[in-house]
Short mmCIF file of C-alpha atoms and ligand atoms in Angstrom, two decimals:
data_model
loop_
_atom_site.label_atom_id
_atom_site.label_comp_id
_atom_site.label_asym_id
_atom_site.label_seq_id
_atom_site.Cartn_x
_atom_site.Cartn_y
_atom_site.Cartn_z
CA UNK A 21 0.00 0.00 0.00
CA UNK A 22 1.41 3.35 -1.01
CA UNK A 23 0.44 6.65 0.59
CA UNK A 24 0.80 10.13 -0.85
CA UNK A 25 3.33 12.47 0.71
CA UNK A 26 0.44 14.75 1.63
CA UNK A 27 -1.43 12.13 3.68
CA UNK A 28 1.82 10.91 5.24
CA UNK A 29 2.92 14.38 6.31
CA UNK A 30 -0.55 15.37 7.55
CA UNK A 31 -0.87 12.11 9.45
CA UNK A 32 2.56 12.50 11.04
CA UNK A 33 1.71 16.08 12.09
CA UNK A 34 -1.53 14.84 13.64
CA UNK A 35 0.24 11.96 15.33
CA UNK A 36 2.85 14.29 16.84
CA UNK A 37 0.17 16.68 18.12
CA UNK A 38 -2.00 13.87 19.53
CA UNK A 39 1.03 12.37 21.28
CA UNK A 40 2.32 15.70 22.63
CA UNK A 41 -1.08 17.05 23.74
CA UNK A 42 -2.03 13.63 25.13
CA UNK A 43 1.19 13.35 27.10
CA UNK A 44 1.00 16.91 28.42
CA UNK A 45 -2.67 16.41 29.45
CA UNK A 46 -1.86 13.12 31.16
CA UNK A 47 1.13 14.50 33.07
CA UNK A 48 -0.59 17.78 33.94
CA UNK A 49 -3.81 16.03 34.92
CA UNK A 50 -2.10 13.48 37.15
CA UNK A 51 0.01 16.16 38.83
CA UNK A 52 -2.93 18.48 39.16
CA UNK A 53 -5.15 15.72 40.59
CA UNK A 54 -2.54 14.83 43.21
CA UNK A 55 -2.09 18.46 44.22
CA UNK A 56 -5.77 19.18 44.21
CA UNK A 57 -6.67 16.10 46.29
CA UNK A 58 -3.99 17.15 48.80
CA UNK A 59 -5.41 20.62 48.90
CA UNK A 60 -8.95 19.29 49.46
CA UNK A 61 -7.85 16.99 52.31
CA UNK A 62 -6.00 19.92 53.94
CA UNK A 63 -9.04 22.10 53.43
CA UNK A 64 -11.17 19.53 55.29
CA UNK A 65 -8.66 19.40 58.15
CA UNK A 66 -8.58 23.19 58.40
CA UNK A 67 -12.34 23.27 58.40
CA UNK A 68 -12.45 20.77 61.30
CA UNK A 69 -9.79 22.71 63.27
CA UNK A 70 -11.73 25.91 62.71
CA UNK A 71 -14.91 24.31 64.10
CA UNK A 72 -13.01 22.99 67.15
CA UNK A 73 -11.53 26.45 67.79
CA UNK A 74 -14.89 28.18 67.44
CA UNK A 75 -16.52 25.77 69.94
CA UNK A 76 -13.59 26.15 72.37
CA UNK A 77 -13.69 29.95 72.15
CA UNK A 78 -17.40 29.97 72.91
CA UNK A 79 -16.91 27.59 75.85
CA UNK A 80 -14.04 29.74 77.14
CA UNK A 81 -16.21 32.83 77.08
CA UNK A 82 -19.40 31.33 78.52
CA UNK A 83 -17.90 28.42 80.54
CA UNK A 84 -20.74 26.35 79.10
CA UNK A 85 -21.99 25.33 75.64
CA UNK A 86 -24.31 27.79 73.89
CA UNK A 87 -26.73 25.66 71.86
CA UNK A 88 -27.74 28.45 69.49
CA UNK A 89 -24.09 29.22 68.80
CA UNK A 90 -23.35 25.52 68.22
CA UNK A 91 -26.32 25.45 65.85
CA UNK A 92 -24.84 28.34 63.81
CA UNK A 93 -21.47 26.60 63.67
CA UNK A 94 -23.09 23.26 62.76
CA UNK A 95 -25.27 24.74 60.01
CA UNK A 96 -22.26 26.56 58.61
CA UNK A 97 -20.32 23.27 58.55
CA UNK A 98 -23.26 21.51 56.91
CA UNK A 99 -23.25 24.07 54.11
CA UNK A 100 -19.60 23.18 53.54
CA UNK A 101 -20.43 19.45 53.35
CA UNK A 102 -19.72 18.39 56.92
CA UNK A 103 -22.23 16.84 59.29
CA UNK A 104 -21.26 17.45 62.91
CA UNK A 105 -22.45 16.11 66.26
CA UNK A 106 -21.38 17.69 69.57
CA UNK A 107 -21.69 15.85 72.90
CA UNK A 108 -20.69 17.01 76.38
CA UNK A 109 -18.11 15.50 78.74
CA UNK A 110 -20.63 12.80 79.67
CA UNK A 111 -21.11 11.90 76.03
CA UNK A 112 -24.61 13.32 76.08
CA UNK A 113 -25.54 14.68 72.65
CA UNK A 114 -25.91 18.47 72.84
CA UNK A 115 -26.37 19.29 69.17
CA UNK A 116 -26.58 17.08 66.09
CA UNK A 117 -26.90 18.25 62.47
CA UNK A 118 -28.83 15.12 61.51
CA UNK A 119 -31.26 15.63 64.38
CA UNK A 120 -31.55 19.34 63.68
CA UNK A 121 -32.21 18.99 59.95
CA UNK A 122 -32.03 15.38 58.75
CA UNK A 123 -33.46 16.21 55.34
CA UNK A 124 -30.80 18.84 54.65
CA UNK A 125 -28.06 16.44 55.79
CA UNK A 126 -29.26 13.80 53.41
CA UNK A 127 -29.58 16.28 50.57
CA UNK A 128 -26.06 17.52 51.32
CA UNK A 129 -24.58 14.02 51.30
CA UNK A 130 -26.48 13.16 48.14
CA UNK A 131 -25.08 16.31 46.47
CA UNK A 132 -21.52 15.43 47.54
CA UNK A 133 -21.91 11.92 46.21
CA UNK A 134 -23.29 13.26 42.94
CA UNK A 135 -20.32 15.66 42.63
CA UNK A 136 -17.81 12.89 43.21
CA UNK A 137 -19.48 10.50 40.75
CA UNK A 138 -19.55 13.22 38.10
CA UNK A 139 -15.83 13.73 38.73
CA UNK A 140 -15.04 10.05 38.66
CA UNK A 141 -17.57 7.44 37.51
CA UNK A 142 -15.76 4.73 39.49
CA UNK A 143 -15.48 6.79 42.66
CA UNK A 144 -15.56 4.43 45.64
CA UNK A 145 -15.74 6.83 48.55
CA UNK A 146 -18.17 6.41 51.41
CA UNK A 147 -19.54 8.28 54.37
CA UNK A 148 -16.82 8.57 57.03
CA UNK A 149 -16.89 9.80 60.59
CA UNK A 150 -14.09 11.11 62.81
CA UNK A 151 -14.21 12.06 66.49
CA UNK A 152 -12.18 14.80 68.20
CA UNK A 153 -12.02 15.37 71.98
CA UNK A 154 -12.78 18.97 72.98
CA UNK A 155 -10.69 20.12 75.94
CA UNK A 156 -10.51 23.22 78.09
CA UNK A 157 -7.73 23.73 80.67
CA UNK A 158 -6.61 20.20 79.95
CA UNK A 159 -10.03 18.87 80.84
CA UNK A 160 -12.37 17.12 78.46
CA UNK A 161 -15.40 19.28 77.87
CA UNK A 162 -16.96 17.25 75.09
CA UNK A 163 -16.59 15.42 71.76
CA UNK A 164 -16.94 16.67 68.20
CA UNK A 165 -17.89 14.07 65.57
CA UNK A 166 -17.53 15.06 61.93
CA UNK A 167 -19.11 13.13 59.11
CA UNK A 168 -18.37 13.62 55.46
CA UNK A 169 -17.89 11.83 52.17
CA UNK A 170 -14.41 10.30 52.43
CA UNK A 171 -11.59 10.11 51.81
CA UNK A 172 -12.25 13.60 50.38
CA UNK A 173 -14.98 15.38 48.52
CA UNK A 174 -15.29 18.35 46.16
CA UNK A 175 -17.74 21.10 46.74
CA UNK A 176 -19.62 22.72 43.84
CA UNK A 177 -17.03 25.48 43.22
CA UNK A 178 -14.15 23.01 43.24
CA UNK A 179 -15.97 20.77 40.81
CA UNK A 180 -16.67 23.70 38.47
CA UNK A 181 -12.96 24.58 38.61
CA UNK A 182 -11.87 21.01 37.77
CA UNK A 183 -14.33 20.77 34.92
CA UNK A 184 -13.16 24.11 33.49
CA UNK A 185 -9.57 22.90 33.74
CA UNK A 186 -10.39 19.71 31.82
CA UNK A 187 -12.38 21.65 29.26
CA UNK A 188 -9.32 23.87 28.71
CA UNK A 189 -7.24 20.83 27.81
CA UNK A 190 -9.88 19.58 25.41
CA UNK A 191 -10.03 23.02 23.73
CA UNK A 192 -6.22 23.23 23.49
CA UNK A 193 -6.15 19.70 22.04
CA UNK A 194 -8.85 20.45 19.48
CA UNK A 195 -7.18 23.71 18.38
CA UNK A 196 -3.79 21.96 18.12
CA UNK A 197 -5.29 19.15 16.04
CA UNK A 198 -6.95 21.61 13.71
CA UNK A 199 -3.71 23.61 13.40
CA UNK A 200 -1.72 20.43 12.78
CA UNK A 201 -4.17 19.37 10.09
CA UNK A 202 -4.06 22.74 8.31
CA UNK A 203 -0.27 23.08 8.70
CA UNK A 204 0.27 19.47 7.60
CA UNK A 205 -1.74 20.02 4.44
CA UNK A 206 -0.04 23.38 3.73
CA UNK A 207 3.45 21.98 4.33
CA UNK A 208 2.85 18.83 2.34
CA UNK A 209 1.43 20.86 -0.53
CA UNK A 210 4.58 23.01 -0.53
CA UNK A 211 6.74 19.90 -0.73
CA UNK A 212 4.61 17.64 -2.89
CA UNK A 213 3.81 20.29 -5.55
CA UNK A 214 7.42 20.79 -6.74
CA UNK A 215 8.10 17.06 -6.29
CA UNK A 216 5.17 16.22 -8.55
CA UNK A 217 6.49 18.67 -11.11
CA UNK A 218 9.97 17.13 -10.88
CA UNK A 219 8.49 13.63 -11.27
CA UNK A 220 6.55 14.80 -14.31
CA UNK A 221 9.70 16.35 -15.76
CA UNK A 222 11.65 13.13 -15.12
CA UNK A 223 8.91 11.24 -16.98
CA UNK A 224 9.26 13.66 -19.91
CA UNK A 225 13.03 13.09 -19.85
CA UNK A 226 12.51 9.32 -19.94
CA UNK A 227 10.32 9.85 -23.00
CA UNK A 228 13.09 11.80 -24.71
CA UNK A 229 11.69 15.30 -24.21
CA UNK A 230 14.76 17.26 -23.11
CA UNK A 231 13.92 20.83 -24.15
CA UNK A 232 11.75 22.00 -21.26
CA UNK A 233 13.41 23.28 -18.05
CA UNK A 234 11.94 23.53 -14.58
CA UNK A 235 11.65 27.22 -13.71
CA UNK A 236 10.37 26.66 -10.16
CA UNK A 237 12.45 27.61 -7.16
CA UNK A 238 12.14 26.23 -3.67
CA UNK A 239 13.48 27.37 -0.32
CA UNK A 240 13.86 23.71 0.66
CA UNK A 241 17.54 22.97 0.04
CA UNK A 242 17.06 19.38 -1.11
CA UNK A 243 14.20 20.24 -3.49
CA UNK A 244 16.15 23.15 -4.96
CA UNK A 245 19.08 20.78 -5.47
CA UNK A 246 16.79 18.29 -7.17
CA UNK A 247 15.40 21.00 -9.51
CA UNK A 248 18.94 22.14 -10.41
CA UNK A 249 20.06 18.54 -10.95
CA UNK A 250 17.09 17.70 -13.17
CA UNK A 251 17.74 20.86 -15.19
CA UNK A 252 21.42 19.96 -15.52
CA UNK A 253 20.39 16.44 -16.52
CA UNK A 254 18.06 17.88 -19.21
CA UNK A 255 20.90 20.03 -20.59
CA UNK A 256 23.33 17.10 -20.53
CA UNK A 257 20.83 14.74 -22.17
CA UNK A 258 19.92 17.37 -24.75
CA UNK A 259 23.59 17.85 -25.59
CA UNK A 260 24.18 14.10 -25.72
CA UNK A 261 21.17 13.71 -28.00
CA UNK A 262 22.48 16.49 -30.27
CA UNK A 263 25.91 14.82 -30.31
CA UNK A 264 24.36 11.43 -31.06
CA UNK A 265 22.50 12.89 -34.03
CA UNK A 266 25.64 14.76 -35.04
CA UNK A 267 27.66 11.55 -34.75
CA UNK A 268 25.39 9.63 -37.13
CA UNK A 269 25.47 12.55 -39.58
CA UNK A 270 29.25 12.85 -39.28
CA UNK A 271 29.95 9.16 -39.74
CA UNK A 272 27.58 9.00 -42.72
CA UNK A 273 29.20 12.10 -44.19
CA UNK A 274 32.73 10.91 -43.54
CA UNK A 275 31.96 7.57 -45.19
CA UNK A 276 30.05 9.00 -48.11
CA UNK A 277 32.84 11.34 -49.34
CA UNK A 278 35.52 8.68 -49.98
CA UNK A 279 32.94 6.11 -51.10
CA UNK A 280 31.44 8.49 -53.68
CA UNK A 281 34.92 9.25 -54.91
CA UNK A 282 35.83 5.54 -55.24
CA UNK A 283 32.47 4.87 -56.89
CA UNK A 284 33.04 7.68 -59.42
CA UNK A 285 36.55 6.48 -60.23
CA UNK A 286 35.38 2.86 -60.64
CA UNK A 287 32.41 3.82 -62.81
CA UNK A 288 34.62 5.92 -65.06
CA UNK A 289 37.08 3.05 -65.38
CA UNK A 290 34.35 0.41 -65.99
CA UNK A 291 32.68 2.64 -68.61
CA UNK A 292 36.08 3.02 -70.27
CA UNK A 293 36.09 6.81 -69.80
CA UNK A 294 39.25 6.50 -67.73
CA UNK A 295 42.07 4.11 -68.26
CA UNK A 296 42.78 1.76 -65.35
CA UNK A 297 46.26 3.09 -64.65
CA UNK A 298 48.30 2.94 -61.42
CA UNK A 299 47.64 6.61 -60.58
CA UNK A 300 43.85 6.17 -60.62
CA UNK A 301 43.99 2.87 -58.80
CA UNK A 302 46.22 4.32 -56.08
CA UNK A 303 43.82 7.27 -55.73
CA UNK A 304 41.03 4.72 -55.08
CA UNK A 305 43.35 2.94 -52.70
CA UNK A 306 43.97 6.17 -50.76
CA UNK A 307 40.24 6.70 -50.33
CA UNK A 308 39.84 3.13 -49.08
CA UNK A 309 42.65 3.79 -46.60
CA UNK A 310 40.73 6.89 -45.42
CA UNK A 311 37.62 4.79 -44.85
CA UNK A 312 39.67 2.25 -42.95
CA UNK A 313 41.21 4.99 -40.79
CA UNK A 314 37.77 6.30 -40.02
CA UNK A 315 36.52 2.85 -39.01
CA UNK A 316 39.71 2.36 -36.98
CA UNK A 317 38.98 5.63 -35.17
CA UNK A 318 35.42 4.56 -34.40
CA UNK A 319 36.68 1.19 -33.11
CA UNK A 320 39.38 2.88 -31.04
CA UNK A 321 36.82 5.17 -29.50
CA UNK A 322 34.26 2.48 -28.73
CA UNK A 323 37.05 0.40 -27.18
CA UNK A 324 37.98 3.27 -24.88
CA UNK A 325 34.39 4.13 -24.07
CA UNK A 326 33.19 0.58 -23.47
CA UNK A 327 35.94 -0.76 -21.25
CA UNK A 328 38.56 0.52 -18.90
CA UNK A 329 41.78 1.53 -20.54
CA UNK A 330 44.46 -1.01 -19.60
CA UNK A 331 47.55 0.78 -18.36
CA UNK A 332 51.13 -0.35 -18.24
CA UNK A 333 52.41 2.19 -15.73
CA UNK A 334 56.09 2.91 -15.12
CA UNK A 335 58.18 5.80 -13.86
CA UNK A 336 59.93 7.68 -16.67
CA UNK A 337 61.35 11.06 -17.61
CA UNK A 338 58.63 13.02 -19.39
CA UNK A 339 61.11 15.50 -20.90
CA UNK A 340 62.56 12.78 -23.11
CA UNK A 341 59.11 11.90 -24.45
CA UNK A 342 58.28 15.57 -25.12
CA UNK A 343 61.61 16.16 -26.90
CA UNK A 344 61.03 13.08 -29.08
CA UNK A 345 57.53 14.22 -30.01
CA UNK A 346 58.72 17.75 -30.80
CA UNK A 347 61.34 16.27 -33.14
CA UNK A 348 58.55 14.45 -35.02
CA UNK A 349 56.75 17.74 -35.59
CA UNK A 350 59.87 19.55 -36.90
CA UNK A 351 58.54 19.60 -40.45
CA UNK A 352 55.14 21.05 -39.51
CA UNK A 353 56.76 23.72 -37.27
CA UNK A 354 59.00 24.82 -40.10
CA UNK A 355 56.15 24.81 -42.65
CA UNK A 356 53.98 27.03 -40.43
CA UNK A 357 56.96 29.02 -39.03
CA UNK A 358 55.80 28.09 -35.51
CA UNK A 359 58.10 29.09 -32.65
CA UNK A 360 58.32 26.35 -30.01
CA UNK A 361 59.20 27.16 -26.42
CA UNK A 362 60.26 24.21 -24.30
CA UNK A 363 63.12 23.93 -21.84
CA UNK A 364 63.79 20.20 -21.27
CA UNK A 365 64.51 19.30 -17.67
CA UNK A 366 64.09 15.98 -15.94
CA UNK A 367 60.42 15.54 -15.03
CA UNK A 368 59.46 12.29 -13.40
CA UNK A 369 56.05 10.87 -14.18
CA UNK A 370 54.39 7.59 -13.25
CA UNK A 371 52.23 6.59 -16.21
CA UNK A 372 51.79 4.39 -19.29
CA UNK A 373 54.43 5.76 -21.69
CA UNK A 374 52.64 4.79 -24.92
CA UNK A 375 49.34 6.21 -23.72
CA UNK A 376 51.02 9.45 -22.52
CA UNK A 377 52.63 9.71 -25.93
CA UNK A 378 49.14 9.44 -27.47
CA UNK A 379 47.83 12.15 -25.12
CA UNK A 380 50.64 14.61 -25.89
CA UNK A 381 50.52 13.77 -29.57
CA UNK A 382 46.79 14.59 -29.73
CA UNK A 383 47.24 17.89 -27.89
CA UNK A 384 50.34 18.87 -29.88
CA UNK A 385 48.81 17.95 -33.23
CA UNK A 386 45.79 20.15 -32.39
CA UNK A 387 48.10 22.99 -31.32
CA UNK A 388 49.88 22.77 -34.65
CA UNK A 389 46.63 22.30 -36.61
CA UNK A 390 44.92 25.31 -35.06
CA UNK A 391 47.98 27.62 -34.98
CA UNK A 392 48.39 30.37 -37.51
CA UNK A 393 51.60 30.97 -39.40
CA UNK A 394 54.24 32.50 -37.16
CA UNK A 395 52.41 31.37 -34.02
CA UNK A 396 53.93 30.07 -30.81
CA UNK A 397 53.57 26.82 -28.90
CA UNK A 398 54.81 26.69 -25.32
CA UNK A 399 55.23 23.49 -23.33
CA UNK A 400 55.89 23.39 -19.61
CA UNK A 401 56.08 20.31 -17.44
CA UNK A 402 56.71 20.09 -13.72
CA UNK A 403 56.76 17.29 -11.24
CA UNK A 404 55.12 18.37 -7.99
CA UNK A 405 54.80 16.56 -4.71
CA UNK A 406 51.62 14.65 -5.54
CA UNK A 407 51.26 15.06 -9.31
CA UNK A 408 52.96 15.87 -12.60
CA UNK A 409 51.55 18.85 -14.48
CA UNK A 410 51.87 19.40 -18.20
CA UNK A 411 50.87 22.70 -19.88
CA UNK A 412 50.59 23.02 -23.66
CA UNK A 413 49.74 26.55 -24.78
CA UNK A 414 49.32 27.87 -28.31
CA UNK A 415 48.60 31.29 -29.75
CA UNK A 416 46.24 29.88 -32.38
CA UNK A 417 42.64 30.53 -33.34
CA UNK A 418 41.21 29.60 -29.92
CA UNK A 419 37.88 28.01 -29.04
CA UNK A 420 34.62 29.89 -28.45
CA UNK A 421 33.01 29.83 -25.01
CA UNK A 422 30.06 27.85 -26.41
CA UNK A 423 32.29 25.12 -27.85
CA UNK A 424 34.66 24.88 -24.90
CA UNK A 425 32.57 22.54 -22.73
CA UNK A 426 31.94 20.21 -25.67
CA UNK A 427 35.36 19.67 -27.21
CA UNK A 428 35.95 16.49 -25.21
CA UNK A 429 32.74 14.94 -26.56
CA UNK A 430 33.24 12.32 -29.23
CA UNK A 431 33.15 13.54 -32.84
CA UNK A 432 32.80 17.13 -31.68
CA UNK A 433 34.45 19.71 -33.87
CA UNK A 434 34.11 23.39 -33.17
CA UNK A 435 33.99 24.33 -36.81
CA UNK A 436 32.38 21.62 -38.93
CA UNK A 437 33.36 23.26 -42.23
CA UNK A 438 36.97 23.51 -41.15
CA UNK A 439 37.21 19.75 -40.92
CA UNK A 440 37.84 19.11 -44.59
CA UNK A 441 40.84 21.42 -44.43
CA UNK A 442 42.23 20.30 -41.07
CA UNK A 443 41.25 16.69 -41.50
CA UNK A 444 40.25 16.16 -37.82
CA UNK A 445 37.46 13.82 -36.84
CA UNK A 446 36.74 15.17 -33.38
CA UNK A 447 37.80 12.06 -31.48
CA UNK A 448 41.36 12.98 -30.46
CA UNK A 449 40.38 14.84 -27.30
CA UNK A 450 37.78 12.23 -26.30
CA UNK A 451 40.50 9.57 -26.36
CA UNK A 452 42.93 11.95 -24.60
CA UNK A 453 40.47 12.60 -21.77
CA UNK A 454 39.69 8.89 -21.37
CA UNK A 455 43.42 8.06 -21.05
CA UNK A 456 44.10 10.89 -18.58
CA UNK A 457 41.12 9.88 -16.44
CA UNK A 458 42.19 6.22 -16.54
CA UNK A 459 45.42 7.45 -14.88
CA UNK A 460 43.29 9.08 -12.16
CA UNK A 461 44.25 12.48 -13.55
CA UNK A 462 42.40 15.43 -15.04
CA UNK A 463 42.51 17.54 -18.15
CA UNK A 464 41.42 21.18 -18.29
CA UNK A 465 41.29 23.72 -21.05
CA UNK A 466 41.43 27.53 -21.13
CA UNK A 467 40.88 29.31 -24.39
CA UNK A 468 40.02 32.64 -25.96
CA UNK A 469 39.02 33.09 -29.59
CA UNK A 470 41.88 34.60 -31.63
CA UNK A 471 44.23 34.58 -28.65
CA UNK A 472 44.98 30.90 -28.13
CA UNK A 473 44.37 27.78 -26.11
CA UNK A 474 46.03 26.13 -23.16
CA UNK A 475 45.56 22.49 -22.12
CA UNK A 476 46.60 21.43 -18.62
CA UNK A 477 47.04 17.74 -17.90
CA UNK A 478 47.54 16.59 -14.31
CA UNK A 479 48.70 13.01 -13.66
CA UNK A 480 48.89 11.89 -10.00
CA UNK A 481 52.18 10.43 -8.75
CA UNK A 482 50.81 7.71 -6.52
CA UNK A 483 53.06 4.81 -7.41
CA UNK A 484 50.90 1.88 -6.36
P1 LIG B 22 39.91 17.11 -34.16
O1 LIG B 22 40.36 15.85 -34.75
O2 LIG B 22 38.75 17.73 -34.85
O3 LIG B 22 41.01 18.06 -33.87
P2 LIG B 22 39.76 16.82 -31.28
O4 LIG B 22 38.92 15.95 -30.43
O5 LIG B 22 41.22 16.67 -31.18
O6 LIG B 22 39.29 16.63 -32.78
O7 LIG B 22 39.37 18.30 -30.99
C1 LIG B 22 37.99 18.66 -30.93
C2 LIG B 22 37.81 20.10 -31.35
O8 LIG B 22 38.40 20.95 -30.38
C3 LIG B 22 38.50 20.45 -32.63
O9 LIG B 22 37.68 20.19 -33.75
C4 LIG B 22 38.75 21.94 -32.47
O10 LIG B 22 37.62 22.66 -32.87
C5 LIG B 22 38.93 22.11 -30.99
N1 LIG B 22 40.35 22.24 -30.60
C6 LIG B 22 41.10 21.30 -30.00
N2 LIG B 22 42.36 21.77 -29.75
C7 LIG B 22 42.38 23.05 -30.17
C8 LIG B 22 43.37 24.10 -30.17
N3 LIG B 22 44.61 23.91 -29.69
N4 LIG B 22 43.01 25.29 -30.71
C9 LIG B 22 41.79 25.49 -31.19
N5 LIG B 22 40.80 24.56 -31.21
C10 LIG B 22 41.09 23.35 -30.72
#
């Protein structure tokens, strides 16, 4: 069974409030009950002491009991829920509330009982009596017997107070529940609304619709991160899709040009328009070689992209490799009058020598390819504590800001039309990046159109 975020959040809010309010009510009620019962018992004791004092005072003044006074005291006590009997030193009853007004006593007891049952349905109190000896000058002058609903009872005012207190808790609980419900719904709406949108967008992405972006913002950190990530994913997928389409177009185009040329040559020779001489056959052969190179490039790339590059790492002096490579480019440097700046000095590197040669070759060949006549190529290499850094900078045509993030993508060429002249296929840097990353290193590029380009390769020196 699956629940919506809204019902889950609202339910959890309600659950928290019910638990908190319930706990607070329980603790407060128990504490309050204990305190209040204590207070009521003390109140009863005080009431009894007050009656004893009043009777004693009267006896002290008159040296004998005044029946009418005792009646006033007794009636007063009865109003407060206490039935009293007073007897003299010989235990002869002088005044008794039940004798004086039995009906009222019964009504009073009935009322007390009713109060207690309304407070507690399972109340198991009963009528209790206590006797106190009345003394004057250390001599017994009589006995006071008090009767009441024990062990304690609430009078009307006390009961009203308790009921109001309980009602207050019920009101607080109800308001809290209502608030929790409203807040839960509001909060869950704030969270579930953008999440639903993100889910919808993810569905669109899975269906191949990459153009739309989420323009919502959220002050919830995680949701904002999710929105940004989904948008980044859309951009990345859109670019990948573009590149995929581009790749098919490029491969078809690259294959068609030499094939059309071979086809034309063959047709001309079959039709007898051209003679089948060595020159024409070797021209066809060259085109076939071009097709093979192209297929080789595609194979090379898929090999690198599909599996991990296997490395044969060793420690070697990078300056020797660079010097060797620069020697190979001597002819191109001279042809383009390119000034090369490199000061060879021993630079230790821990890497696969052949693969590093491929990396530097790709970067150098690009630097030469995209340099203008009279340009400059500067190479710097340094072995630091944790890594070896190689900088290759040229003062060539540069790469636009829009192309810069894409040059490592397979078959990506900044200027498609330039390809026929420069002969690149847009895979060199993809392979370069894959090799560098297989070494645990990184490759970065800085470039400005018409000013030049700098590639920085960092290879870590951890010699495992
Ligand atoms: P290509 O075979 O086309 O050179 P790469 O993968 O080596 O393929 O390079 C991808 C693209 O990056 C190139 O088509 C070019 O537009 C750009 N590029 C690479 N190196 C340089 C450079 N040094 N100067 C200017 N543009 C460069």
